[in-house]
Amino acid sequence: METSRNPRRRTILAATALAATVSLTATACGGDASGTATSADGKAKVTVLRSNGAIFEPLYIAQQQGYFTDAGLDVTIKAGAQDTSQNAPSVLNGEAQFAMTDSSGFLKGAAQDMPIRIVTGLQSATTKTDPTDGLLVKKSGPITSFADLEGKTVGLSALGGTIQFIVEYLVQKDGGDPTKVKFVALPTTSLTDAVASGKTDAVYSFGAFFAAARTNDKLNVIGKGMNELPGMIQGLLFSTQKYLSSNGPTAKKFIEAVAKAITYANEHPDAVRAIDKKYTQLPADFIDKQATAYYDTKLNTTVMRNVITKMTEFKLLDKEPKDDALYWDQAPTSGGE
């Protein structure tokens, strides 16, 4: 279990260490591989690193429905790091061409001037659906609001990312002091047990794991999760500037195939459930009863700027990256409300 009484200092140190790792890796490997490798049948070979928890379903749908193949792509999907902000080195040294992370995970790298850019969104907070993430506490416990987290320990899947940000944001919104909350990192699959057993005072869970925890009659859900900040990017794909500059047409085909898969996923929830049955540890009969997430390629730049401002205030970022250091010029951005 990774723990920190000063998560802000730890986050900045980790980002600095990540930047150093990327620099050393790129030097050792001669920089990222910008050329496009091809398969025996002439398809462009692409490796993408997915998350370990949720939102990766459209990638497998694109593969299963033949969208990648139809686009002339030979795509390999691999599980990435538990903390998806740590996927950047693998992309920068050419081991993968694209990787998943969330908004905060990407911003850590952007704030360190890493040459990476967002190519598409996968999911953003929305009021169109019920919350797919949230704070879990014991029903018998003293926590009834985010402000009550002052002096308490909250379990997260990773420190310093979007989930820590939303907890701090909602603590502040509720009138509390986010600097008085202690965070610990736990495996995603262990979060529910941690709060149910009293190992932590609360946990913040997401995806199918959150849906499963909601059926636990000993736990309460506090608030509406990331739906309290509609438009906040919960899942995205990124690549390197060098790869995008040299392989723009391939990258465009890749994100168009993902967009087709997102449309399919939103229209065919059973296809999403089938993937969750294969790649999560949740019971099949439970997955069959649950509503699926709403996926979206759009990147709301207005909300992202607000997130950057707040993350800097919370000292989760040591500086604010500019918009031109965030998005690929062909990414589906929107300045929506």
PDB file of N, CA and C in Angstrom, residues 256-299:
ATOM      1  N   GLU A 256     -10.165   7.522 -35.738  1.00  0.00           N
ATOM      2  CA  GLU A 256     -11.457   7.350 -36.417  1.00  0.00           C
ATOM      3  C   GLU A 256     -12.029   5.969 -36.139  1.00  0.00           C
ATOM      4  N   ALA A 257     -11.168   4.957 -36.085  1.00  0.00           N
ATOM      5  CA  ALA A 257     -11.625   3.609 -35.746  1.00  0.00           C
ATOM      6  C   ALA A 257     -12.130   3.550 -34.308  1.00  0.00           C
ATOM      7  N   VAL A 258     -11.427   4.240 -33.410  1.00  0.00           N
ATOM      8  CA  VAL A 258     -11.871   4.296 -32.014  1.00  0.00           C
ATOM      9  C   VAL A 258     -13.221   5.014 -31.919  1.00  0.00           C
ATOM     10  N   ALA A 259     -13.401   6.071 -32.693  1.00  0.00           N
ATOM     11  CA  ALA A 259     -14.676   6.806 -32.687  1.00  0.00           C
ATOM     12  C   ALA A 259     -15.824   5.905 -33.141  1.00  0.00           C
ATOM     13  N   LYS A 260     -15.596   5.090 -34.174  1.00  0.00           N
ATOM     14  CA  LYS A 260     -16.618   4.144 -34.624  1.00  0.00           C
ATOM     15  C   LYS A 260     -16.950   3.157 -33.504  1.00  0.00           C
ATOM     16  N   ALA A 261     -15.916   2.714 -32.801  1.00  0.00           N
ATOM     17  CA  ALA A 261     -16.115   1.757 -31.712  1.00  0.00           C
ATOM     18  C   ALA A 261     -16.905   2.384 -30.566  1.00  0.00           C
ATOM     19  N   ILE A 262     -16.668   3.662 -30.306  1.00  0.00           N
ATOM     20  CA  ILE A 262     -17.405   4.360 -29.252  1.00  0.00           C
ATOM     21  C   ILE A 262     -18.882   4.445 -29.606  1.00  0.00           C
ATOM     22  N   THR A 263     -19.183   4.765 -30.859  1.00  0.00           N
ATOM     23  CA  THR A 263     -20.586   4.783 -31.300  1.00  0.00           C
ATOM     24  C   THR A 263     -21.213   3.405 -31.125  1.00  0.00           C
ATOM     25  N   TYR A 264     -20.474   2.374 -31.518  1.00  0.00           N
ATOM     26  CA  TYR A 264     -20.977   1.002 -31.392  1.00  0.00           C
ATOM     27  C   TYR A 264     -21.187   0.647 -29.922  1.00  0.00           C
ATOM     28  N   ALA A 265     -20.236   1.011 -29.066  1.00  0.00           N
ATOM     29  CA  ALA A 265     -20.344   0.681 -27.636  1.00  0.00           C
ATOM     30  C   ALA A 265     -21.573   1.325 -27.009  1.00  0.00           C
ATOM     31  N   ASN A 266     -21.832   2.575 -27.363  1.00  0.00           N
ATOM     32  CA  ASN A 266     -22.992   3.267 -26.800  1.00  0.00           C
ATOM     33  C   ASN A 266     -24.308   2.663 -27.283  1.00  0.00           C
ATOM     34  N   GLU A 267     -24.292   2.047 -28.473  1.00  0.00           N
ATOM     35  CA  GLU A 267     -25.505   1.455 -29.043  1.00  0.00           C
ATOM     36  C   GLU A 267     -25.658  -0.025 -28.718  1.00  0.00           C
ATOM     37  N   HIS A 268     -24.572  -0.671 -28.272  1.00  0.00           N
ATOM     38  CA  HIS A 268     -24.593  -2.111 -28.009  1.00  0.00           C
ATOM     39  C   HIS A 268     -23.978  -2.409 -26.640  1.00  0.00           C
ATOM     40  N   PRO A 269     -24.719  -2.139 -25.577  1.00  0.00           N
ATOM     41  CA  PRO A 269     -24.167  -2.345 -24.223  1.00  0.00           C
ATOM     42  C   PRO A 269     -23.746  -3.782 -23.943  1.00  0.00           C
ATOM     43  N   ASP A 270     -24.378  -4.759 -24.593  1.00  0.00           N
ATOM     44  CA  ASP A 270     -23.979  -6.153 -24.348  1.00  0.00           C
ATOM     45  C   ASP A 270     -22.567  -6.434 -24.839  1.00  0.00           C
ATOM     46  N   ALA A 271     -22.118  -5.697 -25.859  1.00  0.00           N
ATOM     47  CA  ALA A 271     -20.742  -5.866 -26.329  1.00  0.00           C
ATOM     48  C   ALA A 271     -19.764  -5.358 -25.272  1.00  0.00           C
ATOM     49  N   VAL A 272     -20.145  -4.274 -24.589  1.00  0.00           N
ATOM     50  CA  VAL A 272     -19.323  -3.738 -23.504  1.00  0.00           C
ATOM     51  C   VAL A 272     -19.276  -4.735 -22.345  1.00  0.00           C
ATOM     52  N   ARG A 273     -20.447  -5.302 -22.025  1.00  0.00           N
ATOM     53  CA  ARG A 273     -20.504  -6.262 -20.916  1.00  0.00           C
ATOM     54  C   ARG A 273     -19.651  -7.499 -21.206  1.00  0.00           C
ATOM     55  N   ALA A 274     -19.632  -7.920 -22.441  1.00  0.00           N
ATOM     56  CA  ALA A 274     -18.835  -9.097 -22.794  1.00  0.00           C
ATOM     57  C   ALA A 274     -17.347  -8.845 -22.549  1.00  0.00           C
ATOM     58  N   ILE A 275     -16.906  -7.643 -22.833  1.00  0.00           N
ATOM     59  CA  ILE A 275     -15.500  -7.297 -22.598  1.00  0.00           C
ATOM     60  C   ILE A 275     -15.215  -7.225 -21.103  1.00  0.00           C
ATOM     61  N   ASP A 276     -16.145  -6.642 -20.333  1.00  0.00           N
ATOM     62  CA  ASP A 276     -15.954  -6.567 -18.882  1.00  0.00           C
ATOM     63  C   ASP A 276     -15.882  -7.966 -18.260  1.00  0.00           C
ATOM     64  N   LYS A 277     -16.655  -8.890 -18.798  1.00  0.00           N
ATOM     65  CA  LYS A 277     -16.614 -10.260 -18.274  1.00  0.00           C
ATOM     66  C   LYS A 277     -15.239 -10.890 -18.485  1.00  0.00           C
ATOM     67  N   LYS A 278     -14.599 -10.521 -19.576  1.00  0.00           N
ATOM     68  CA  LYS A 278     -13.302 -11.111 -19.897  1.00  0.00           C
ATOM     69  C   LYS A 278     -12.155 -10.440 -19.161  1.00  0.00           C
ATOM     70  N   TYR A 279     -12.244  -9.114 -18.969  1.00  0.00           N
ATOM     71  CA  TYR A 279     -11.079  -8.374 -18.482  1.00  0.00           C
ATOM     72  C   TYR A 279     -11.224  -7.796 -17.070  1.00  0.00           C
ATOM     73  N   THR A 280     -12.351  -8.011 -16.411  1.00  0.00           N
ATOM     74  CA  THR A 280     -12.467  -7.642 -14.998  1.00  0.00           C
ATOM     75  C   THR A 280     -12.683  -8.915 -14.192  1.00  0.00           C
ATOM     76  N   GLN A 281     -12.610  -8.788 -12.877  1.00  0.00           N
ATOM     77  CA  GLN A 281     -12.770  -9.948 -12.006  1.00  0.00           C
ATOM     78  C   GLN A 281     -14.181 -10.036 -11.422  1.00  0.00           C
ATOM     79  N   LEU A 282     -15.126  -9.302 -12.010  1.00  0.00           N
ATOM     80  CA  LEU A 282     -16.479  -9.273 -11.478  1.00  0.00           C
ATOM     81  C   LEU A 282     -17.313 -10.429 -12.022  1.00  0.00           C
ATOM     82  N   PRO A 283     -18.269 -10.911 -11.234  1.00  0.00           N
ATOM     83  CA  PRO A 283     -19.111 -12.033 -11.674  1.00  0.00           C
ATOM     84  C   PRO A 283     -19.929 -11.670 -12.913  1.00  0.00           C
ATOM     85  N   ALA A 284     -20.067 -12.614 -13.814  1.00  0.00           N
ATOM     86  CA  ALA A 284     -20.790 -12.370 -15.065  1.00  0.00           C
ATOM     87  C   ALA A 284     -22.243 -11.989 -14.822  1.00  0.00           C
ATOM     88  N   ASP A 285     -22.895 -12.643 -13.848  1.00  0.00           N
ATOM     89  CA  ASP A 285     -24.303 -12.337 -13.613  1.00  0.00           C
ATOM     90  C   ASP A 285     -24.480 -10.922 -13.077  1.00  0.00           C
ATOM     91  N   PHE A 286     -23.483 -10.432 -12.342  1.00  0.00           N
ATOM     92  CA  PHE A 286     -23.551  -9.053 -11.869  1.00  0.00           C
ATOM     93  C   PHE A 286     -23.399  -8.079 -13.041  1.00  0.00           C
ATOM     94  N   ILE A 287     -22.418  -8.318 -13.898  1.00  0.00           N
ATOM     95  CA  ILE A 287     -22.176  -7.442 -15.043  1.00  0.00           C
ATOM     96  C   ILE A 287     -23.422  -7.352 -15.920  1.00  0.00           C
ATOM     97  N   ASP A 288     -24.128  -8.464 -16.082  1.00  0.00           N
ATOM     98  CA  ASP A 288     -25.322  -8.482 -16.934  1.00  0.00           C
ATOM     99  C   ASP A 288     -26.422  -7.545 -16.428  1.00  0.00           C
ATOM    100  N   LYS A 289     -26.429  -7.280 -15.134  1.00  0.00           N
ATOM    101  CA  LYS A 289     -27.501  -6.474 -14.548  1.00  0.00           C
ATOM    102  C   LYS A 289     -27.189  -4.987 -14.519  1.00  0.00           C
ATOM    103  N   GLN A 290     -25.949  -4.614 -14.849  1.00  0.00           N
ATOM    104  CA  GLN A 290     -25.521  -3.234 -14.688  1.00  0.00           C
ATOM    105  C   GLN A 290     -25.615  -2.430 -15.983  1.00  0.00           C
ATOM    106  N   ALA A 291     -25.964  -1.156 -15.828  1.00  0.00           N
ATOM    107  CA  ALA A 291     -25.922  -0.239 -16.966  1.00  0.00           C
ATOM    108  C   ALA A 291     -24.461  -0.002 -17.347  1.00  0.00           C
ATOM    109  N   THR A 292     -24.222   0.244 -18.601  1.00  0.00           N
ATOM    110  CA  THR A 292     -22.858   0.493 -19.058  1.00  0.00           C
ATOM    111  C   THR A 292     -22.590   1.992 -19.137  1.00  0.00           C
ATOM    112  N   ALA A 293     -21.323   2.340 -19.245  1.00  0.00           N
ATOM    113  CA  ALA A 293     -20.914   3.746 -19.285  1.00  0.00           C
ATOM    114  C   ALA A 293     -21.279   4.382 -20.627  1.00  0.00           C
ATOM    115  N   TYR A 294     -21.257   5.714 -20.650  1.00  0.00           N
ATOM    116  CA  TYR A 294     -21.438   6.463 -21.892  1.00  0.00           C
ATOM    117  C   TYR A 294     -20.052   6.956 -22.322  1.00  0.00           C
ATOM    118  N   TYR A 295     -19.663   6.602 -23.539  1.00  0.00           N
ATOM    119  CA  TYR A 295     -18.343   6.965 -24.052  1.00  0.00           C
ATOM    120  C   TYR A 295     -18.466   8.193 -24.957  1.00  0.00           C
ATOM    121  N   ASP A 296     -17.384   8.970 -25.044  1.00  0.00           N
ATOM    122  CA  ASP A 296     -17.429  10.202 -25.823  1.00  0.00           C
ATOM    123  C   ASP A 296     -16.016  10.592 -26.247  1.00  0.00           C
ATOM    124  N   THR A 297     -15.844  10.898 -27.529  1.00  0.00           N
ATOM    125  CA  THR A 297     -14.526  11.300 -28.028  1.00  0.00           C
ATOM    126  C   THR A 297     -14.205  12.752 -27.728  1.00  0.00           C
ATOM    127  N   LYS A 298     -15.223  13.579 -27.493  1.00  0.00           N
ATOM    128  CA  LYS A 298     -15.017  15.020 -27.386  1.00  0.00           C
ATOM    129  C   LYS A 298     -14.144  15.407 -26.193  1.00  0.00           C
ATOM    130  N   LEU A 299     -13.282  16.393 -26.427  1.00  0.00           N
ATOM    131  CA  LEU A 299     -12.382  16.924 -25.400  1.00  0.00           C
ATOM    132  C   LEU A 299     -12.809  18.354 -25.091  1.00  0.00           C
TER     133      LEU A 299
END
